[in-house]
Amino acid sequence: IKASKTEKRQIEYLSIQEAAALMELPGSDVKGLRDKALMEFMYGTGARVTEVVRLKFSDINLRMNFVTLKDVNEESRIVPLGSYASEAMTAYVHNAYDSIIGREHDDDDYVFINMRGEPLTRQGIWKILKDYGQMLGIETRMTPQILRDSFAIHILQNGGDLKTLQELMGFEDMTIGIAYLAVT
């Protein structure tokens, strides 16, 4: 029996200039601080959208600049939080989160919430990214996966190795990492 051929997914990603322009779009109001933190976090950690939705305050350590990402199977990995993501997260937590939710946050609270104080959904994140993508004129390709792919490609373009990329992104096997390497 012949196995059917699977279509290889075309890896799309933002240029470094597009990523930088995207991060500059959010304003300094409460919503802007949340959106900047969300995008910097996704781009700076390579987190899957499900991991972002499930992120709680007990999973982040802004003093030591690391985060524990948990997937749907509750498997976790520890990822460093870069300076841009850490600054954006700190500004969001200290200047916006409590005013949105109306109280101080607890360890069991979800980090990313909508303007009604409820946890953001996958669709909510998708819409936020689409809106900012539209401002840049790239709304057709602006998805959570684009930020994840951009994270991977930019690491490899700047001298990162496949083993590190595999650990940061939580790949089960190296074939996915090789697909990113083929792009660079």
Coordinates of N, CA, C and O in Angstrom, one line a residue:
I1 N 0.9 -1.2 0.0 CA 0.0 0.0 0.0 C 0.9 1.2 0.0 O 1.8 1.4 0.8
K2 N 0.6 2.1 -0.9 CA 1.4 3.4 -1.0 C 0.8 4.4 -0.1 O -0.4 4.6 0.0
A3 N 1.7 5.0 0.7 CA 1.2 6.1 1.6 C 0.9 7.4 0.7 O 1.6 7.6 -0.3
S4 N -0.1 8.1 1.1 CA -0.5 9.3 0.3 C 0.6 10.3 0.7 O 1.1 10.4 1.8
K5 N 0.9 11.2 -0.3 CA 1.8 12.3 -0.1 C 1.1 13.4 0.6 O 0.0 13.7 0.3
T6 N 1.8 13.9 1.6 CA 1.2 15.0 2.4 C 1.8 16.3 1.8 O 3.0 16.4 1.4
E7 N 0.9 17.3 1.7 CA 1.4 18.6 1.3 C 2.3 19.2 2.3 O 1.9 19.3 3.5
K8 N 3.4 19.8 1.9 CA 4.3 20.5 2.9 C 3.7 21.9 3.0 O 3.4 22.6 2.0
R9 N 3.6 22.3 4.2 CA 3.1 23.6 4.5 C 4.1 24.7 4.2 O 5.3 24.5 4.5
Q10 N 3.7 25.7 3.4 CA 4.6 26.8 3.1 C 4.8 27.6 4.3 O 3.8 28.1 4.9
I11 N 6.0 27.8 4.8 CA 6.3 28.6 6.0 C 6.3 30.1 5.6 O 7.1 30.5 4.8
E12 N 5.4 30.8 6.1 CA 5.3 32.3 5.9 C 5.8 33.0 7.2 O 5.5 32.5 8.3
Y13 N 6.5 34.1 7.0 CA 7.0 34.8 8.2 C 7.1 36.3 7.9 O 7.1 36.7 6.7
L14 N 7.2 37.1 8.9 CA 7.4 38.5 8.8 C 8.9 38.8 8.6 O 9.7 38.1 9.2
S15 N 9.2 39.8 7.9 CA 10.6 40.3 7.9 C 10.8 40.9 9.2 O 9.9 41.3 10.0
I16 N 12.1 41.1 9.5 CA 12.4 41.8 10.8 C 11.9 43.2 10.9 O 11.4 43.6 11.9
Q17 N 11.9 43.8 9.7 CA 11.3 45.2 9.7 C 9.8 45.2 9.9 O 9.3 46.0 10.6
E18 N 9.1 44.2 9.3 CA 7.6 44.1 9.5 C 7.3 43.8 11.0 O 6.4 44.3 11.5
A19 N 8.1 42.9 11.6 CA 7.9 42.6 13.0 C 8.1 43.8 13.9 O 7.3 44.0 14.8
A20 N 9.2 44.5 13.6 CA 9.4 45.8 14.4 C 8.3 46.8 14.2 O 7.9 47.4 15.2
A21 N 7.8 46.9 13.0 CA 6.7 47.9 12.7 C 5.5 47.5 13.4 O 4.7 48.3 13.9
L22 N 5.2 46.1 13.4 CA 4.0 45.6 14.1 C 4.0 45.9 15.6 O 3.0 46.3 16.2
M23 N 5.2 45.8 16.2 CA 5.3 46.0 17.6 C 5.2 47.5 18.0 O 4.9 47.8 19.2
E24 N 5.4 48.4 17.1 CA 5.3 49.8 17.3 C 3.8 50.3 17.2 O 3.5 51.4 17.6
L25 N 2.9 49.5 16.6 CA 1.6 50.0 16.4 C 0.7 50.2 17.6 O 0.0 51.2 17.6
P26 N 0.7 49.4 18.6 CA -0.2 49.6 19.7 C 0.1 50.9 20.5 O 1.2 51.3 20.6
G27 N -1.0 51.5 20.9 CA -0.9 52.8 21.7 C -0.4 52.6 23.1 O -0.1 51.5 23.5
S28 N -0.5 53.7 23.9 CA -0.1 53.6 25.3 C -1.3 53.5 26.2 O -1.1 53.6 27.4
D29 N -2.5 53.4 25.7 CA -3.7 53.2 26.5 C -3.7 51.8 27.0 O -2.9 50.9 26.7
V30 N -4.7 51.4 27.8 CA -4.9 50.1 28.4 C -4.9 49.0 27.3 O -4.2 48.0 27.4
K31 N -5.7 49.2 26.3 CA -5.8 48.2 25.3 C -4.5 48.1 24.5 O -4.0 47.0 24.2
G32 N -3.8 49.2 24.2 CA -2.6 49.2 23.5 C -1.5 48.5 24.3 O -0.7 47.7 23.8
L33 N -1.4 48.7 25.7 CA -0.5 48.0 26.5 C -0.7 46.5 26.5 O 0.2 45.7 26.4
R34 N -2.0 46.1 26.5 CA -2.3 44.6 26.4 C -1.9 44.1 25.1 O -1.3 43.0 25.0
D35 N -2.2 44.8 24.0 CA -1.9 44.3 22.7 C -0.4 44.2 22.4 O 0.1 43.2 21.8
K36 N 0.3 45.2 22.9 CA 1.8 45.2 22.7 C 2.4 44.0 23.5 O 3.2 43.3 23.0
A37 N 1.9 43.8 24.7 CA 2.4 42.7 25.5 C 2.1 41.4 24.9 O 2.9 40.5 24.8
L38 N 0.9 41.2 24.3 CA 0.5 40.0 23.7 C 1.4 39.7 22.5 O 1.9 38.6 22.3
M39 N 1.6 40.7 21.6 CA 2.4 40.5 20.4 C 3.9 40.3 20.7 O 4.5 39.4 20.1
E40 N 4.4 41.1 21.6 CA 5.8 40.9 22.0 C 6.0 39.5 22.7 O 7.0 38.9 22.4
F41 N 5.0 39.1 23.5 CA 5.1 37.8 24.1 C 5.1 36.6 23.1 O 5.9 35.7 23.1
M42 N 4.2 36.7 22.1 CA 4.1 35.7 21.1 C 5.3 35.6 20.2 O 5.8 34.6 19.9
Y43 N 5.8 36.8 19.8 CA 6.9 36.9 18.9 C 8.2 36.5 19.7 O 9.1 35.9 19.2
G44 N 8.3 36.9 21.0 CA 9.5 36.8 21.7 C 9.7 35.4 22.3 O 10.8 35.0 22.8
T45 N 8.6 34.6 22.4 CA 8.7 33.2 23.0 C 8.4 32.1 21.9 O 8.8 31.0 22.2
G46 N 7.8 32.5 20.8 CA 7.4 31.4 19.9 C 6.3 30.6 20.4 O 6.1 29.4 20.0
A47 N 5.5 31.1 21.3 CA 4.4 30.3 21.9 C 3.3 30.0 20.9 O 3.0 30.8 20.1
R48 N 2.7 28.8 21.1 CA 1.5 28.5 20.3 C 0.4 29.3 20.9 O 0.4 29.6 22.1
V49 N -0.6 29.6 20.1 CA -1.8 30.4 20.5 C -2.5 29.7 21.7 O -2.9 30.4 22.6
T50 N -2.5 28.4 21.7 CA -3.2 27.6 22.8 C -2.4 27.9 24.1 O -3.0 28.0 25.2
E51 N -1.1 27.9 24.0 CA -0.2 28.2 25.2 C -0.4 29.6 25.7 O -0.4 29.8 26.9
V52 N -0.7 30.5 24.8 CA -0.9 31.9 25.2 C -2.2 32.0 25.9 O -2.4 32.7 27.0
V53 N -3.3 31.4 25.4 CA -4.6 31.4 26.0 C -4.6 30.8 27.4 O -5.3 31.3 28.3
R54 N -3.8 29.8 27.6 CA -3.8 29.0 28.8 C -2.8 29.7 29.9 O -2.7 29.2 31.0
L55 N -2.1 30.7 29.5 CA -1.0 31.3 30.4 C -1.7 31.9 31.6 O -2.6 32.8 31.5
K56 N -1.2 31.6 32.8 CA -1.6 32.2 34.0 C -0.4 32.9 34.7 O 0.7 32.6 34.3
F57 N -0.7 33.7 35.6 CA 0.3 34.5 36.3 C 1.3 33.6 37.0 O 2.5 33.9 37.2
S58 N 0.9 32.4 37.5 CA 1.8 31.5 38.1 C 2.8 30.9 37.2 O 3.8 30.3 37.6
D59 N 2.6 31.1 35.9 CA 3.5 30.6 34.8 C 4.6 31.5 34.4 O 5.5 31.2 33.7
I60 N 4.5 32.8 34.9 CA 5.5 33.8 34.4 C 6.3 34.3 35.6 O 5.8 34.4 36.7
N61 N 7.6 34.5 35.3 CA 8.5 35.1 36.3 C 9.1 36.3 35.7 O 10.1 36.1 34.9
L62 N 8.6 37.5 35.9 CA 9.2 38.7 35.3 C 10.5 39.2 35.9 O 11.2 39.9 35.3
R63 N 10.8 38.7 37.1 CA 12.0 39.1 37.8 C 13.2 38.3 37.2 O 14.2 38.8 36.9
M64 N 12.9 37.0 36.9 CA 14.0 36.1 36.3 C 13.9 36.0 34.8 O 14.7 35.4 34.2
N65 N 12.8 36.6 34.2 CA 12.6 36.6 32.8 C 12.5 35.3 32.2 O 13.2 34.9 31.2
F66 N 11.6 34.5 32.7 CA 11.3 33.2 32.0 C 9.8 32.9 32.2 O 9.1 33.5 33.0
V67 N 9.3 32.0 31.4 CA 7.9 31.6 31.4 C 7.8 30.1 31.2 O 8.6 29.5 30.5
T68 N 6.8 29.5 31.8 CA 6.5 28.1 31.6 C 5.3 28.0 30.7 O 4.2 28.5 31.1
L69 N 5.5 27.4 29.6 CA 4.4 27.3 28.6 C 3.8 25.9 28.7 O 4.6 24.9 28.7
K70 N 2.5 25.8 28.8 CA 1.8 24.5 28.9 C 0.9 24.3 27.7 O 0.1 25.1 27.3
D71 N 1.0 23.1 27.1 CA 0.2 22.8 25.9 C -1.1 22.1 26.4 O -1.4 22.0 27.6
V72 N -2.0 21.7 25.5 CA -3.2 21.1 25.9 C -3.1 19.8 26.6 O -4.0 19.4 27.4
N73 N -2.0 19.1 26.5 CA -1.7 17.9 27.3 C -1.1 18.1 28.6 O -0.6 17.2 29.3
E74 N -1.0 19.4 29.0 CA -0.4 19.8 30.3 C 1.1 19.6 30.3 O 1.8 19.6 31.3
E75 N 1.7 19.2 29.1 CA 3.2 19.1 29.0 C 3.7 20.6 29.0 O 3.1 21.4 28.4
S76 N 4.8 20.8 29.7 CA 5.3 22.1 29.8 C 6.8 22.2 29.4 O 7.5 21.3 29.4
R77 N 7.2 23.5 29.1 CA 8.6 23.8 28.8 C 8.8 25.2 29.3 O 8.0 26.0 29.3
I78 N 10.1 25.4 29.7 CA 10.5 26.7 30.2 C 11.2 27.4 29.1 O 12.1 26.9 28.4
V79 N 10.7 28.7 28.9 CA 11.3 29.5 27.8 C 11.7 30.8 28.3 O 11.0 31.4 29.2
P80 N 12.9 31.3 27.9 CA 13.3 32.6 28.4 C 12.5 33.7 27.8 O 11.9 33.6 26.7
L81 N 12.3 34.8 28.5 CA 11.5 36.0 28.1 C 12.5 37.1 27.8 O 13.3 37.5 28.7
G82 N 12.6 37.5 26.5 CA 13.5 38.5 26.1 C 13.2 39.9 26.7 O 12.1 40.1 27.3
S83 N 14.1 40.8 26.5 CA 14.0 42.1 27.2 C 12.7 42.9 26.6 O 12.0 43.5 27.4
Y84 N 12.5 42.8 25.3 CA 11.3 43.5 24.8 C 10.0 43.0 25.3 O 9.1 43.7 25.7
A85 N 9.9 41.6 25.3 CA 8.7 41.0 25.8 C 8.6 41.2 27.3 O 7.5 41.5 27.8
S86 N 9.7 41.2 28.0 CA 9.6 41.4 29.5 C 9.2 42.8 29.8 O 8.3 43.0 30.7
E87 N 9.7 43.8 29.1 CA 9.3 45.2 29.3 C 7.8 45.4 29.0 O 7.1 46.1 29.8
A88 N 7.4 44.8 27.9 CA 5.9 45.0 27.5 C 5.0 44.3 28.5 O 4.0 44.8 28.9
M89 N 5.4 43.1 29.0 CA 4.6 42.4 29.9 C 4.6 43.1 31.3 O 3.5 43.2 31.9
T90 N 5.7 43.7 31.7 CA 5.7 44.4 33.0 C 4.8 45.6 32.9 O 4.1 45.9 33.8
A91 N 4.9 46.4 31.8 CA 4.1 47.6 31.6 C 2.6 47.2 31.6 O 1.8 47.8 32.2
Y92 N 2.3 46.1 30.9 CA 0.9 45.6 30.9 C 0.4 45.2 32.3 O -0.7 45.6 32.7
V93 N 1.2 44.4 33.0 CA 0.7 43.9 34.3 C 0.6 45.1 35.3 O -0.4 45.1 36.1
H94 N 1.5 46.0 35.3 CA 1.5 47.1 36.3 C 0.6 48.2 35.9 O 0.1 48.9 36.8
N95 N 0.4 48.5 34.6 CA -0.4 49.7 34.3 C -1.7 49.4 33.6 O -2.5 50.4 33.4
A96 N -2.0 48.2 33.2 CA -3.3 48.0 32.5 C -4.1 46.8 33.1 O -5.3 46.9 33.2
Y97 N -3.5 45.7 33.4 CA -4.2 44.5 33.8 C -5.2 44.8 35.0 O -6.4 44.5 34.8
D98 N -4.7 45.4 36.0 CA -5.6 45.6 37.2 C -6.8 46.5 36.9 O -7.9 46.3 37.4
S99 N -6.5 47.5 36.0 CA -7.6 48.4 35.7 C -8.7 47.7 34.8 O -9.9 48.1 34.9
I100 N -8.3 46.8 34.0 CA -9.2 46.0 33.2 C -10.1 45.1 34.0 O -11.3 45.1 33.9
I101 N -9.4 44.4 34.9 CA -10.1 43.4 35.7 C -10.8 44.0 36.9 O -11.7 43.4 37.5
G102 N -10.3 45.1 37.4 CA -11.0 45.8 38.5 C -10.5 45.4 39.9 O -11.1 45.7 40.9
R103 N -9.4 44.6 39.9 CA -8.8 44.2 41.2 C -7.4 43.8 40.9 O -6.9 43.7 39.8
E104 N -6.6 43.5 42.0 CA -5.3 42.9 41.8 C -5.4 41.5 41.3 O -6.3 40.8 41.6
H105 N -4.4 41.1 40.5 CA -4.4 39.8 39.9 C -3.9 38.7 40.9 O -3.2 39.0 41.8
D106 N -4.4 37.5 40.7 CA -4.0 36.3 41.5 C -3.2 35.4 40.6 O -3.2 35.6 39.4
D107 N -2.5 34.5 41.3 CA -1.7 33.5 40.5 C -2.5 32.7 39.6 O -2.0 32.2 38.5
D108 N -3.8 32.4 39.9 CA -4.6 31.6 39.1 C -5.3 32.4 38.0 O -6.1 31.8 37.2
D109 N -5.2 33.7 37.9 CA -5.8 34.5 36.8 C -5.0 34.3 35.5 O -3.8 34.1 35.5
Y110 N -5.8 34.3 34.4 CA -5.2 34.2 33.1 C -4.5 35.6 32.8 O -5.1 36.6 33.2
V111 N -3.4 35.5 32.2 CA -2.6 36.7 31.9 C -3.3 37.6 30.9 O -3.4 38.8 31.1
F112 N -3.7 37.0 29.7 CA -4.2 37.8 28.7 C -5.7 37.8 28.7 O -6.3 36.7 28.6
I113 N -6.3 39.0 28.9 CA -7.8 39.1 29.0 C -8.3 40.1 28.0 O -7.6 40.9 27.5
N114 N -9.6 40.0 27.7 CA -10.3 40.9 26.9 C -10.6 42.2 27.7 O -10.4 42.2 28.9
M115 N -11.2 43.1 27.0 CA -11.5 44.4 27.7 C -12.7 44.3 28.7 O -13.0 45.2 29.5
R116 N -13.4 43.1 28.8 CA -14.4 42.8 29.7 C -13.9 42.1 30.9 O -14.6 41.7 31.8
G117 N -12.6 41.8 30.9 CA -11.9 41.0 32.0 C -12.0 39.5 31.9 O -11.6 38.8 32.8
E118 N -12.5 39.0 30.8 CA -12.5 37.6 30.6 C -11.3 37.1 29.8 O -10.7 37.9 29.1
P119 N -10.9 35.8 30.0 CA -9.7 35.3 29.3 C -9.9 35.5 27.8 O -11.0 35.2 27.2
L120 N -8.8 35.9 27.1 CA -8.8 35.9 25.7 C -9.0 34.5 25.1 O -8.4 33.6 25.6
T121 N -9.7 34.4 24.0 CA -9.8 33.2 23.3 C -8.9 33.1 22.1 O -8.3 34.1 21.7
R122 N -8.7 32.0 21.5 CA -7.9 31.8 20.3 C -8.5 32.8 19.2 O -7.7 33.5 18.5
Q123 N -9.8 32.8 19.1 CA -10.4 33.7 18.1 C -10.1 35.2 18.4 O -9.9 36.0 17.5
G124 N -10.2 35.5 19.7 CA -9.9 36.9 20.1 C -8.5 37.3 19.7 O -8.2 38.4 19.2
I125 N -7.5 36.4 20.0 CA -6.1 36.7 19.6 C -6.0 36.9 18.1 O -5.3 37.8 17.6
W126 N -6.7 36.0 17.3 CA -6.6 36.0 15.9 C -7.1 37.4 15.4 O -6.5 38.0 14.5
K127 N -8.2 37.9 16.0 CA -8.8 39.2 15.6 C -7.9 40.3 15.9 O -7.7 41.2 15.1
I128 N -7.3 40.3 17.1 CA -6.4 41.4 17.4 C -5.2 41.4 16.4 O -4.9 42.5 15.9
L129 N -4.7 40.3 16.1 CA -3.5 40.3 15.1 C -4.0 40.7 13.7 O -3.3 41.4 13.0
K130 N -5.2 40.3 13.3 CA -5.7 40.7 12.0 C -5.9 42.2 11.9 O -5.5 42.8 10.9
D131 N -6.4 42.8 13.0 CA -6.6 44.3 13.0 C -5.2 45.0 12.9 O -5.1 46.0 12.1
Y132 N -4.2 44.5 13.6 CA -2.9 45.2 13.5 C -2.2 44.9 12.1 O -1.6 45.7 11.6
G133 N -2.5 43.7 11.6 CA -2.0 43.3 10.3 C -2.6 44.2 9.2 O -1.9 44.6 8.3
Q134 N -3.9 44.5 9.4 CA -4.5 45.4 8.5 C -3.9 46.8 8.5 O -3.7 47.4 7.4
M135 N -3.5 47.3 9.6 CA -2.9 48.6 9.7 C -1.5 48.6 8.9 O -1.1 49.6 8.4
L136 N -0.9 47.5 8.9 CA 0.4 47.3 8.1 C 0.2 46.9 6.7 O 1.2 46.9 5.9
G137 N -1.1 46.6 6.3 CA -1.3 46.1 5.0 C -1.0 44.7 4.8 O -0.8 44.2 3.6
I138 N -0.9 43.9 5.8 CA -0.5 42.5 5.7 C -1.6 41.6 6.4 O -1.3 40.5 6.8
E139 N -2.9 42.0 6.4 CA -3.9 41.3 7.2 C -4.2 39.9 6.6 O -4.5 39.0 7.4
T140 N -3.9 39.7 5.3 CA -4.2 38.3 4.8 C -3.3 37.3 5.3 O -3.6 36.1 5.3
R141 N -2.1 37.7 5.8 CA -1.2 36.7 6.3 C -0.8 36.9 7.7 O 0.1 36.3 8.2
M142 N -1.6 37.7 8.4 CA -1.3 38.0 9.9 C -2.1 37.0 10.7 O -3.3 37.2 10.9
T143 N -1.4 36.0 11.3 CA -2.0 35.0 12.1 C -1.1 34.7 13.3 O 0.1 35.1 13.3
P144 N -1.6 34.0 14.3 CA -0.7 33.6 15.4 C 0.5 32.8 14.9 O 1.6 32.9 15.4
Q145 N 0.2 31.9 14.0 CA 1.3 31.0 13.5 C 2.4 31.8 12.8 O 3.6 31.5 12.8
I146 N 2.0 32.9 12.1 CA 3.0 33.8 11.5 C 4.0 34.3 12.5 O 5.2 34.4 12.2
L147 N 3.5 34.7 13.7 CA 4.4 35.2 14.7 C 5.4 34.1 15.2 O 6.5 34.3 15.4
R148 N 4.8 32.9 15.4 CA 5.6 31.7 15.8 C 6.7 31.4 14.7 O 7.8 31.2 15.1
D149 N 6.2 31.4 13.5 CA 7.2 31.1 12.4 C 8.2 32.2 12.3 O 9.4 31.9 12.0
S150 N 7.9 33.4 12.5 CA 8.8 34.5 12.4 C 9.9 34.4 13.5 O 11.1 34.6 13.3
F151 N 9.4 34.0 14.7 CA 10.3 33.8 15.8 C 11.4 32.7 15.4 O 12.6 33.0 15.6
A152 N 10.9 31.6 14.8 CA 11.8 30.5 14.5 C 12.8 31.0 13.4 O 14.0 30.7 13.5
I153 N 12.3 31.6 12.3 CA 13.1 32.0 11.2 C 14.2 33.0 11.7 O 15.4 32.9 11.3
H154 N 13.7 34.0 12.5 CA 14.7 35.0 12.9 C 15.8 34.5 13.8 O 16.9 35.0 13.8
I155 N 15.4 33.5 14.6 CA 16.5 32.9 15.4 C 17.5 32.2 14.5 O 18.7 32.4 14.7
L156 N 17.1 31.5 13.5 CA 18.0 30.8 12.6 C 18.8 31.8 11.8 O 20.0 31.6 11.6
Q157 N 18.1 32.9 11.4 CA 18.8 33.9 10.6 C 19.9 34.6 11.4 O 20.9 35.1 10.8
N158 N 19.8 34.6 12.7 CA 20.7 35.3 13.5 C 21.7 34.4 14.2 O 22.2 34.7 15.3
G159 N 21.9 33.2 13.7 CA 22.9 32.3 14.2 C 22.4 31.2 15.2 O 23.3 30.5 15.7
G160 N 21.2 31.1 15.4 CA 20.7 30.1 16.3 C 20.8 28.7 15.7 O 20.9 28.5 14.5
D161 N 20.9 27.7 16.6 CA 21.0 26.3 16.1 C 19.7 25.5 16.2 O 18.8 25.9 16.9
L162 N 19.6 24.4 15.5 CA 18.4 23.6 15.4 C 18.0 23.0 16.8 O 16.8 23.0 17.1
K163 N 19.0 22.6 17.6 CA 18.7 22.0 18.8 C 18.1 23.0 19.8 O 17.1 22.7 20.5
T164 N 18.6 24.2 19.8 CA 18.0 25.2 20.7 C 16.6 25.6 20.2 O 15.7 25.7 21.0
L165 N 16.4 25.7 18.9 CA 15.1 26.0 18.4 C 14.1 24.9 18.7 O 13.0 25.2 19.1
Q166 N 14.5 23.7 18.6 CA 13.7 22.6 19.0 C 13.2 22.7 20.4 O 12.0 22.5 20.7
E167 N 14.1 23.0 21.3 CA 13.8 23.1 22.8 C 12.9 24.3 23.0 O 11.9 24.2 23.8
L168 N 13.2 25.5 22.4 CA 12.4 26.7 22.6 C 10.9 26.5 22.1 O 10.0 27.0 22.7
M169 N 10.8 25.8 21.0 CA 9.5 25.8 20.3 C 8.7 24.5 20.7 O 7.5 24.3 20.4
G170 N 9.4 23.6 21.4 CA 8.7 22.3 21.8 C 8.4 21.3 20.7 O 7.4 20.7 20.8
F171 N 9.3 21.2 19.8 CA 9.1 20.2 18.7 C 9.4 18.8 19.2 O 10.3 18.6 20.0
E172 N 8.6 17.9 18.8 CA 8.8 16.5 19.1 C 10.0 15.9 18.4 O 10.8 15.2 19.0
D173 N 10.1 16.2 17.1 CA 11.2 15.7 16.3 C 11.9 16.9 15.5 O 11.3 18.0 15.4
M174 N 13.0 16.6 15.0 CA 13.8 17.6 14.3 C 13.3 17.9 12.9 O 13.7 18.9 12.3
T175 N 12.4 17.1 12.3 CA 12.0 17.4 10.9 C 11.3 18.7 10.8 O 11.5 19.4 9.7
I176 N 10.6 19.2 11.8 CA 9.9 20.5 11.7 C 11.0 21.6 11.7 O 10.9 22.5 10.9
G177 N 12.0 21.4 12.6 CA 13.1 22.4 12.6 C 13.8 22.5 11.3 O 14.3 23.5 10.9
I178 N 14.0 21.3 10.6 CA 14.7 21.3 9.4 C 13.9 22.1 8.3 O 14.5 22.7 7.4
A179 N 12.6 22.0 8.4 CA 11.7 22.8 7.5 C 12.0 24.3 7.6 O 12.1 25.0 6.6
Y180 N 12.2 24.8 8.9 CA 12.5 26.2 9.1 C 13.9 26.5 8.5 O 14.1 27.5 8.0
L181 N 14.8 25.5 8.7 CA 16.2 25.7 8.2 C 16.2 25.8 6.7 O 17.0 26.6 6.1
A182 N 15.3 25.1 6.1 CA 15.3 25.1 4.6 C 14.9 26.5 4.1 O 15.3 26.9 3.0
V183 N 14.0 27.2 4.9 CA 13.6 28.5 4.5 C 14.7 29.5 4.5 O 14.9 30.4 3.7
T184 N 15.6 29.4 5.5 CA 16.8 30.3 5.6 C 17.9 29.9 4.7 O 18.8 30.7 4.4

